[in-house]
CSV table of C-alpha atoms and ligand atoms in Angstrom, one decimal:
chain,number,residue,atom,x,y,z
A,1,UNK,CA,0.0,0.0,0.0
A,2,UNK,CA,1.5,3.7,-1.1
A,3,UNK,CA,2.0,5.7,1.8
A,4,UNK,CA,-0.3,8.6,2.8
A,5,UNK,CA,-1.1,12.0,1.5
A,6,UNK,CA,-1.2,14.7,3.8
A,7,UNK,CA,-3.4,17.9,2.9
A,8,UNK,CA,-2.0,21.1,4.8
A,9,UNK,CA,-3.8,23.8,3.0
A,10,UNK,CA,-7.2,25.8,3.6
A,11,UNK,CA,-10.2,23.3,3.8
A,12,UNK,CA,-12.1,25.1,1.3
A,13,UNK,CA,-10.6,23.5,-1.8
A,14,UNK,CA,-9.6,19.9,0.2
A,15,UNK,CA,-12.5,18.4,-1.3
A,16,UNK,CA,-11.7,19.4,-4.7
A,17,UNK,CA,-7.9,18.3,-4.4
A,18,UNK,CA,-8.8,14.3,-3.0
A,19,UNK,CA,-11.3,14.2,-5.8
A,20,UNK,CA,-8.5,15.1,-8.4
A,21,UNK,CA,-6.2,13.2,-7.1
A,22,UNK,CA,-8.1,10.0,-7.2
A,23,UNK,CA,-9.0,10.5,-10.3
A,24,UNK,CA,-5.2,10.4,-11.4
A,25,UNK,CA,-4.0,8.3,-8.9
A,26,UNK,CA,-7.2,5.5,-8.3
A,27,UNK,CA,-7.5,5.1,-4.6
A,28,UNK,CA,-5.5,7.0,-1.9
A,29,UNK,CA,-5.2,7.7,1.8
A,30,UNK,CA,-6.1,11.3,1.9
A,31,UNK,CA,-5.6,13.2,5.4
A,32,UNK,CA,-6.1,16.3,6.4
A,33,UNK,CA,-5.3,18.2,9.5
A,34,UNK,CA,-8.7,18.7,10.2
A,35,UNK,CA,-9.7,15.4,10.0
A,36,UNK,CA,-6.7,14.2,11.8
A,37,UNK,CA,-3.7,13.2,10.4
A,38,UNK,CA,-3.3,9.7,12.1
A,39,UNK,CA,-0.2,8.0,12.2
A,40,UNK,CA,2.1,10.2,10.7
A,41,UNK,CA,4.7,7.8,10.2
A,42,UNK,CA,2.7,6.6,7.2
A,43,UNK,CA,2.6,10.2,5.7
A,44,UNK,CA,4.3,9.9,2.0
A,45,UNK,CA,3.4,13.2,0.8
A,46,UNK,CA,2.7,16.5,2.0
A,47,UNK,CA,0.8,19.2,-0.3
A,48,UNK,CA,1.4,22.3,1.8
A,49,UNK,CA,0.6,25.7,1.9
A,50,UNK,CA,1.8,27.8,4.8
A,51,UNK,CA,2.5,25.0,7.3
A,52,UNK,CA,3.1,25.7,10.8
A,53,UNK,CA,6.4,26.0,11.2
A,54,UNK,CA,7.9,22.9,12.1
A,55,UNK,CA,5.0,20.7,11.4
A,56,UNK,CA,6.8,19.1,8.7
A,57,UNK,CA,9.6,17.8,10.5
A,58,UNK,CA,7.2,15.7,12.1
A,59,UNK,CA,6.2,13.3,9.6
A,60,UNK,CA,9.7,11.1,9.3
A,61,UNK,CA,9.3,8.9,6.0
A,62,UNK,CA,7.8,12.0,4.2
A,63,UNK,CA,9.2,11.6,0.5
A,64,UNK,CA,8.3,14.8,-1.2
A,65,UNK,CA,6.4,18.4,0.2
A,66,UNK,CA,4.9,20.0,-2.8
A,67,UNK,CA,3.9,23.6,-2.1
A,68,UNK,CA,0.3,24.3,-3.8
A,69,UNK,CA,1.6,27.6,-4.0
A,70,UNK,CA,4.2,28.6,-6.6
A,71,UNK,CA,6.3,31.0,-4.4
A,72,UNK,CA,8.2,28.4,-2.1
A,73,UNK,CA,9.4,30.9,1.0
A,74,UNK,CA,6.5,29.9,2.8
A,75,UNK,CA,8.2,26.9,3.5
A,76,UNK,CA,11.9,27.9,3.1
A,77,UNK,CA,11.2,30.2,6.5
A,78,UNK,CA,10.4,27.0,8.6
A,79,UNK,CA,13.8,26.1,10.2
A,80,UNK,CA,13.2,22.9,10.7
A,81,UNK,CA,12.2,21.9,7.0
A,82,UNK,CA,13.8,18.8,6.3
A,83,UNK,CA,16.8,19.2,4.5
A,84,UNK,CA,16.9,15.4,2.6
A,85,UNK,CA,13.1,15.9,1.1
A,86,UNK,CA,12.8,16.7,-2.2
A,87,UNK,CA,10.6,20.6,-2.7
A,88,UNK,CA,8.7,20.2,-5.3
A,89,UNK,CA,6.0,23.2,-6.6
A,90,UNK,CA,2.8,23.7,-8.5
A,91,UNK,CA,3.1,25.0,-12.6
A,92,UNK,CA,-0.4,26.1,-12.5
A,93,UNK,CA,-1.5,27.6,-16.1
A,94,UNK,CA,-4.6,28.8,-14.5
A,95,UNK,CA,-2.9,30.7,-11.9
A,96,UNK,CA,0.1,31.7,-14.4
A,97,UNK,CA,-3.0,33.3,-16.5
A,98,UNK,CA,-4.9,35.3,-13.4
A,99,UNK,CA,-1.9,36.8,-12.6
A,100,UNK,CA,-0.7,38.2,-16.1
A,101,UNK,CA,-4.6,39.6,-16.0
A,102,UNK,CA,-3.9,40.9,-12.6
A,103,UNK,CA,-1.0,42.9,-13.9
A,104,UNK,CA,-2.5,44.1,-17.3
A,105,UNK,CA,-6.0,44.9,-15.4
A,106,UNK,CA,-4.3,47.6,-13.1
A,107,UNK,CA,-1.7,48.8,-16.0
A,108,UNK,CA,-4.5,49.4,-18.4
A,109,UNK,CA,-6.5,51.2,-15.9
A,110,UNK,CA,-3.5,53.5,-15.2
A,111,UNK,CA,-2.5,54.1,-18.7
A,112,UNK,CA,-6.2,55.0,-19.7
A,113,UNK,CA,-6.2,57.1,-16.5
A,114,UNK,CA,-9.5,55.5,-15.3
A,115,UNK,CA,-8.5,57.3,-12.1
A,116,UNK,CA,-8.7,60.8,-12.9
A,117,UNK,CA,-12.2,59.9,-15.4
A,118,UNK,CA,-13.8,58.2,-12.1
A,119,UNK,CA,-12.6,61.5,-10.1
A,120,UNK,CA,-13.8,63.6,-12.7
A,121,UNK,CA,-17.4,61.6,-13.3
A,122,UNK,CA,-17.7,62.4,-9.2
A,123,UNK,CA,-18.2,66.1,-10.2
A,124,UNK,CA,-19.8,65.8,-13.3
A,125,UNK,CA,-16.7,67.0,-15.1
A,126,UNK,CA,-16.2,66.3,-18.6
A,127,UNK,CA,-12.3,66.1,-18.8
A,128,UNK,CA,-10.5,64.5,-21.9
A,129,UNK,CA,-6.5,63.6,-20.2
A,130,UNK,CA,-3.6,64.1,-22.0
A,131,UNK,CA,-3.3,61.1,-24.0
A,132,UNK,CA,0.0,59.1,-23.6
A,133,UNK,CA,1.1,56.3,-26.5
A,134,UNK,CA,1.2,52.5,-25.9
A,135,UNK,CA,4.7,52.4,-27.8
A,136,UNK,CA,5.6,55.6,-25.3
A,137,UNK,CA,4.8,53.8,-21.9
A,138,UNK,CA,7.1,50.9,-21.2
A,139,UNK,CA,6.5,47.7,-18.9
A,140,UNK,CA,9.0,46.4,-16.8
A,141,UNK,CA,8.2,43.3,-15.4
A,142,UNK,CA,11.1,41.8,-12.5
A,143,UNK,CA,10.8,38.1,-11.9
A,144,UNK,CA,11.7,36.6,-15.4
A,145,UNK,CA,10.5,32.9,-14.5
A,146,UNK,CA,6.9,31.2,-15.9
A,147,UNK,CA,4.5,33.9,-14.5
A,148,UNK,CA,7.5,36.8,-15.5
A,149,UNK,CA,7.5,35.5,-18.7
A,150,UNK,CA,3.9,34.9,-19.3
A,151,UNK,CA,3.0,38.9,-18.2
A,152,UNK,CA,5.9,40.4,-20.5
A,153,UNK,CA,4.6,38.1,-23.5
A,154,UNK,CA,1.2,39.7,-22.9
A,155,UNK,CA,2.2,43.4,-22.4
A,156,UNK,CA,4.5,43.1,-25.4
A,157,UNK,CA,1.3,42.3,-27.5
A,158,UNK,CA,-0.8,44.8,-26.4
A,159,UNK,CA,2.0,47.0,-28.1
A,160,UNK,CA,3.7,48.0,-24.8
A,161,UNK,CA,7.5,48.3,-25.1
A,162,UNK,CA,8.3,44.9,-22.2
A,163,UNK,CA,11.5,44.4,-20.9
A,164,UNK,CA,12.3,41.6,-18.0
A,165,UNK,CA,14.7,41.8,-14.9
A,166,UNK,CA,15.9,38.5,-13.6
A,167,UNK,CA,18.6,37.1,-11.3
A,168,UNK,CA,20.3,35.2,-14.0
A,169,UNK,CA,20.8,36.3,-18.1
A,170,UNK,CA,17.7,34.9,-20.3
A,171,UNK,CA,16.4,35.8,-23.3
A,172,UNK,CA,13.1,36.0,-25.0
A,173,UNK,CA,11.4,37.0,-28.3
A,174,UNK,CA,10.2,40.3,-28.6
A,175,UNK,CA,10.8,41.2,-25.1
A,176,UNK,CA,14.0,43.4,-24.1
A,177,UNK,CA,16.2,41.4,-21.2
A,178,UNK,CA,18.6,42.7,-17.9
A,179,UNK,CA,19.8,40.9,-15.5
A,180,UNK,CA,21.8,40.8,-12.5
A,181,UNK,CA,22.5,43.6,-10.0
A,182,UNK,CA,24.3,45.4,-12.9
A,183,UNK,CA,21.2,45.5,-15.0
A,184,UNK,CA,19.2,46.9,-12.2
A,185,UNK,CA,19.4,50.5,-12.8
A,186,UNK,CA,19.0,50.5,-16.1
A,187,UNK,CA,16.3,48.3,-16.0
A,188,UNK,CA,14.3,50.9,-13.8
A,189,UNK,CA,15.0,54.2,-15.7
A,190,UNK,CA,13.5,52.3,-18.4
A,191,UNK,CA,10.6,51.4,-17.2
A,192,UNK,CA,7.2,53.5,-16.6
A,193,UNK,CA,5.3,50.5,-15.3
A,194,UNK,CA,7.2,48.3,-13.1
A,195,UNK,CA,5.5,44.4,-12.1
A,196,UNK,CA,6.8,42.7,-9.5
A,197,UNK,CA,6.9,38.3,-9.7
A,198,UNK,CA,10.1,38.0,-8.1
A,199,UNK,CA,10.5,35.4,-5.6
A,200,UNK,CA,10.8,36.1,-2.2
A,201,UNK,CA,14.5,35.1,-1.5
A,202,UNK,CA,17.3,36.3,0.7
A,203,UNK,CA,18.5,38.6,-2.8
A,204,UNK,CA,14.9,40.1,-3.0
A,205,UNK,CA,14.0,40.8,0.4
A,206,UNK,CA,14.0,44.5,0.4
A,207,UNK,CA,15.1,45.0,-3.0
A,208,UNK,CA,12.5,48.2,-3.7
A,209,UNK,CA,14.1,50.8,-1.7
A,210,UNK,CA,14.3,54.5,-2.0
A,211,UNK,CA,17.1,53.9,-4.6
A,212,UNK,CA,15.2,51.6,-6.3
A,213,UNK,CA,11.9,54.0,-6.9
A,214,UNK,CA,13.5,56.6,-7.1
A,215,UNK,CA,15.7,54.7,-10.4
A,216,UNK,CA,12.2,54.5,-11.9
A,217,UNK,CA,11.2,57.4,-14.2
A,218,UNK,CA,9.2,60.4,-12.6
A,219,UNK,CA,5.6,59.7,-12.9
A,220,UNK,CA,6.1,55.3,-12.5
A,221,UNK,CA,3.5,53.3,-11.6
A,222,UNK,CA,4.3,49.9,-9.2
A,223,UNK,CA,2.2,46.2,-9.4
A,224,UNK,CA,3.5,44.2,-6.7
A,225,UNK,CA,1.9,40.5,-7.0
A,226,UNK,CA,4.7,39.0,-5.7
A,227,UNK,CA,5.6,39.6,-2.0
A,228,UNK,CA,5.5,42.1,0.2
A,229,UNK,CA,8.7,41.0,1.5
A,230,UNK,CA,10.5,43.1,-1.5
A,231,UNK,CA,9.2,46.6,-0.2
A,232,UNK,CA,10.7,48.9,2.2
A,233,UNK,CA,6.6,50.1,2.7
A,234,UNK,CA,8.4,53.4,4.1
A,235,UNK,CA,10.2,54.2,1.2
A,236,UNK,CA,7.4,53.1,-1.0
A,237,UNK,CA,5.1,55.6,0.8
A,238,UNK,CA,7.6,58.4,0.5
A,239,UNK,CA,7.5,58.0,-3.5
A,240,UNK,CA,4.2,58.0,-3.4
A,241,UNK,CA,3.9,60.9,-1.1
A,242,UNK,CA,6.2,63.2,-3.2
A,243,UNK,CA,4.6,62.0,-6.7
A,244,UNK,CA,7.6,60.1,-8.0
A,245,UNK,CA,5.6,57.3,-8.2
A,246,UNK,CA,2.2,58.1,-9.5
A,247,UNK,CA,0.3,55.3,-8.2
A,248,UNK,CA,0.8,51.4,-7.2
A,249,UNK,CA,-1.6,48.7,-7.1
A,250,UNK,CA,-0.2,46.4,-4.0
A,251,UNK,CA,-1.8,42.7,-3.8
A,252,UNK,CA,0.9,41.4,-1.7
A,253,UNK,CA,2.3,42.7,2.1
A,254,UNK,CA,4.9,41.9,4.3
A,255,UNK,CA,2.7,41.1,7.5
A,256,UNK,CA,-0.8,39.8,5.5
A,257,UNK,CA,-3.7,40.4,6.4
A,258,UNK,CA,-2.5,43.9,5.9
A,259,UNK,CA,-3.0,45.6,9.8
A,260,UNK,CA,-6.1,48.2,9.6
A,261,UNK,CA,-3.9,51.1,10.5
A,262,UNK,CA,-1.6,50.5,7.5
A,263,UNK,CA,-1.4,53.9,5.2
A,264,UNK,CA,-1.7,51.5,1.9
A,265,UNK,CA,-5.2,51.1,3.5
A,266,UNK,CA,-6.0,55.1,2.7
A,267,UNK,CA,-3.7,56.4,0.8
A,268,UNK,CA,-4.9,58.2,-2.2
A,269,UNK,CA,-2.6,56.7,-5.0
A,270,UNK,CA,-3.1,52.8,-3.1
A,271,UNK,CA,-4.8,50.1,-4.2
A,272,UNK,CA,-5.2,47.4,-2.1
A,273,UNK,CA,-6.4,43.7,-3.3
A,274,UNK,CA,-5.8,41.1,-0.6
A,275,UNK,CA,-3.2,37.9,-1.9
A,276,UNK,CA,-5.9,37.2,-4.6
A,277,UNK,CA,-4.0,38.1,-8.0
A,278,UNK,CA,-3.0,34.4,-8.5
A,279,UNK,CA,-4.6,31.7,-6.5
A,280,UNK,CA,-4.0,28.0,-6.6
A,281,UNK,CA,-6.4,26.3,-8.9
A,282,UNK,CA,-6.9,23.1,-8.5
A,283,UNK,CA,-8.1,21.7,-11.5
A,284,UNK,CA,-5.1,23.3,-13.7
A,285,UNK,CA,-2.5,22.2,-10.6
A,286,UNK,CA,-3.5,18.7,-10.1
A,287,UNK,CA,-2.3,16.9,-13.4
A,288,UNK,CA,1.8,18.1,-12.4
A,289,UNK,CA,0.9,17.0,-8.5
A,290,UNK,CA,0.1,13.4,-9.9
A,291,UNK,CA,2.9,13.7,-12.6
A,292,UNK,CA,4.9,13.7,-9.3
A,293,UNK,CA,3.5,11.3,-7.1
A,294,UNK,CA,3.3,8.8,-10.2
A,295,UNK,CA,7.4,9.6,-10.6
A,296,UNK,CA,8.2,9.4,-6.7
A,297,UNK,CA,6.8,6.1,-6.7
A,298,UNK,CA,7.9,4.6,-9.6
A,299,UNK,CA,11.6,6.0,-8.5
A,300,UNK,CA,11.5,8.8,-11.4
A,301,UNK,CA,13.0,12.1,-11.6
A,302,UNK,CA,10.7,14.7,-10.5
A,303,UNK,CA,9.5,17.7,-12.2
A,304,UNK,CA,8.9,21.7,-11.4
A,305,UNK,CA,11.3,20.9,-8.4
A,306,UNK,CA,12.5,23.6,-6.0
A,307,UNK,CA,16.4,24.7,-5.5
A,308,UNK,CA,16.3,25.8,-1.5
A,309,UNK,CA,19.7,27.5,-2.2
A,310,UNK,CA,18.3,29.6,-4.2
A,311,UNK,CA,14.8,29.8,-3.6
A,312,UNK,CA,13.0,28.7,-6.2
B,401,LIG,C1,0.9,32.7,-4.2
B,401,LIG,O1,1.2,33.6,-3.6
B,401,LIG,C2,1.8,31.6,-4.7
B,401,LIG,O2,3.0,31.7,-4.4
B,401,LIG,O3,1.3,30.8,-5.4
């Protein structure tokens, strides 16, 4: 008999995750912490999202964690992870896809000033803007991975000029490319609209600084749907507060829920969503999940697997 399956993850899609996987797998021993895990020696595989830390360390024959999130620093933060158990993560095309419409929903809103037109509707004001070019307003997007990719292809369509930012050189189609520490700067005085996918990793964390914004051209606009981690919120306000930045549409904080007395909360050029621009989908995550499990027990190489060194 295959070991267990452990489901650590909100209840409201557990349902939808045991039906998938029997579907792929035939029958399986589904737990959940709800519903008790039992012995936990028998525990094969954990799908995790946002564990307790430590909890995983407790299940001693586990054989793989998969994260059924695609950002992994939810469990790279637990000091007691495991350090022989293979990380693997969820390619999810259906969250890939929300979150290249998160990012084009918010930039198309600011580059059609949708803003100022709902001000202006408030007191009955008929008020044409100045008009600004789509080949004149450039996307940067930082985080040059699956999602990265998948947002600069998109924004380069619409007719927007797209560059990417990433940690190591790569290269793709259309789509101008920076990389490294050295490609920083002038990856930000190039860009007008700047969307954050980075991963959160020990490189990242803090990355957008007052340097950083104020790199960006006067007038930039900011799309973090990555983590809140990468934002000195400080420094982010003071941009905001002196105009530099024009605007930014935050999905993402560093302590989530975002505490009421938070100034993104009220502040005139904020938007707030709350962690919703790419959520797990379980019917577009399964089939790599059960790739996986099918591989771990047949004594295959696994897929979408996770580098803890660095980070993703
Ligand atoms: C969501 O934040 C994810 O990492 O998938």
């Amino acid at each position: 008999m295959a070991g267990a399956i452990a489901y650590i993850s909100g209840e409201s899609d557990r349902l939808a995750w045991k039906t998938l996987l029997e579907a792929g797998l035939g029958t399986i021993d589904f737990r959940t912490l709800n519903d008790g895990l039992g012995n936990i020696d028998e525990i094969e595989v954990a799908l995790a999202w946002n564990p307790k830390p430590g909890l995983l360390s407790m299940f001693t024959n586990m054989k793989m964690i998969v994260s059924l999130g695609m950002g992994v620093d939810h469990l790279l933060t637990d000091d007691k992870l495991p350090q022989d158990v293979p990380i693997t993560r969820i390619m999810d095309d259906g969250l890939v896809g929300q979150m290249s419409e998160y990012a084009i929903y918010w930039a198309l809103r600011h580059h059609s000033d949708i803003d100022k037109y709902e001000a202006s509707q408030r007191n009955k004001t008929w008020k044409p803007e100045r008009f600004v070019d789509t080949i004149e307003r450039r996307v940067g997007v930082m985080g040059f991975g699956t999602i990265g990719q998948d947002t600069a292809r998109k924004f380069a369509a619409l007719g927007f000029p797209t560059a990417g930012w990433s940690r190591t050189a790569k290269t793709l189609s259309g789509i101008e490319t920076f990389h490294g520490p050295d490609g920083f700067a002038q990856f930000l005085a190039r860009t007008d609209i700047l969307v954050d996918v980075l991963p959160l990793t020990r490189d990242t964390m803090g990355l957008l600084d007052a340097k950083a914004f104020a790199g960006l051209p006067r007038g930039a606009y900011f799309i973090n749907m990555a983590r809140g981690g990468h934002v000195v919120d400080s420094d982010l306000l003071a941009a905001l507060d002196s105009g530099h930045l024009s605007g930014a549409a935050l999905d993402v904080f560093s302590t989530e829920p975002l505490p009421t007395d938070h100034r993104f909360w009220t502040h005139p050029r904020v938007r707030v969503t709350p962690h919703i621009a790419g959520a797990t989908n379980p019917r577009t995550a399964a089939p790599g999940v059960i790739e996986n499990i099918r591989r771990l027990r047949a004594g295959q190489a696994l897929i979408n697997t996770v580098d803890p060194k660095t980070g993703y």
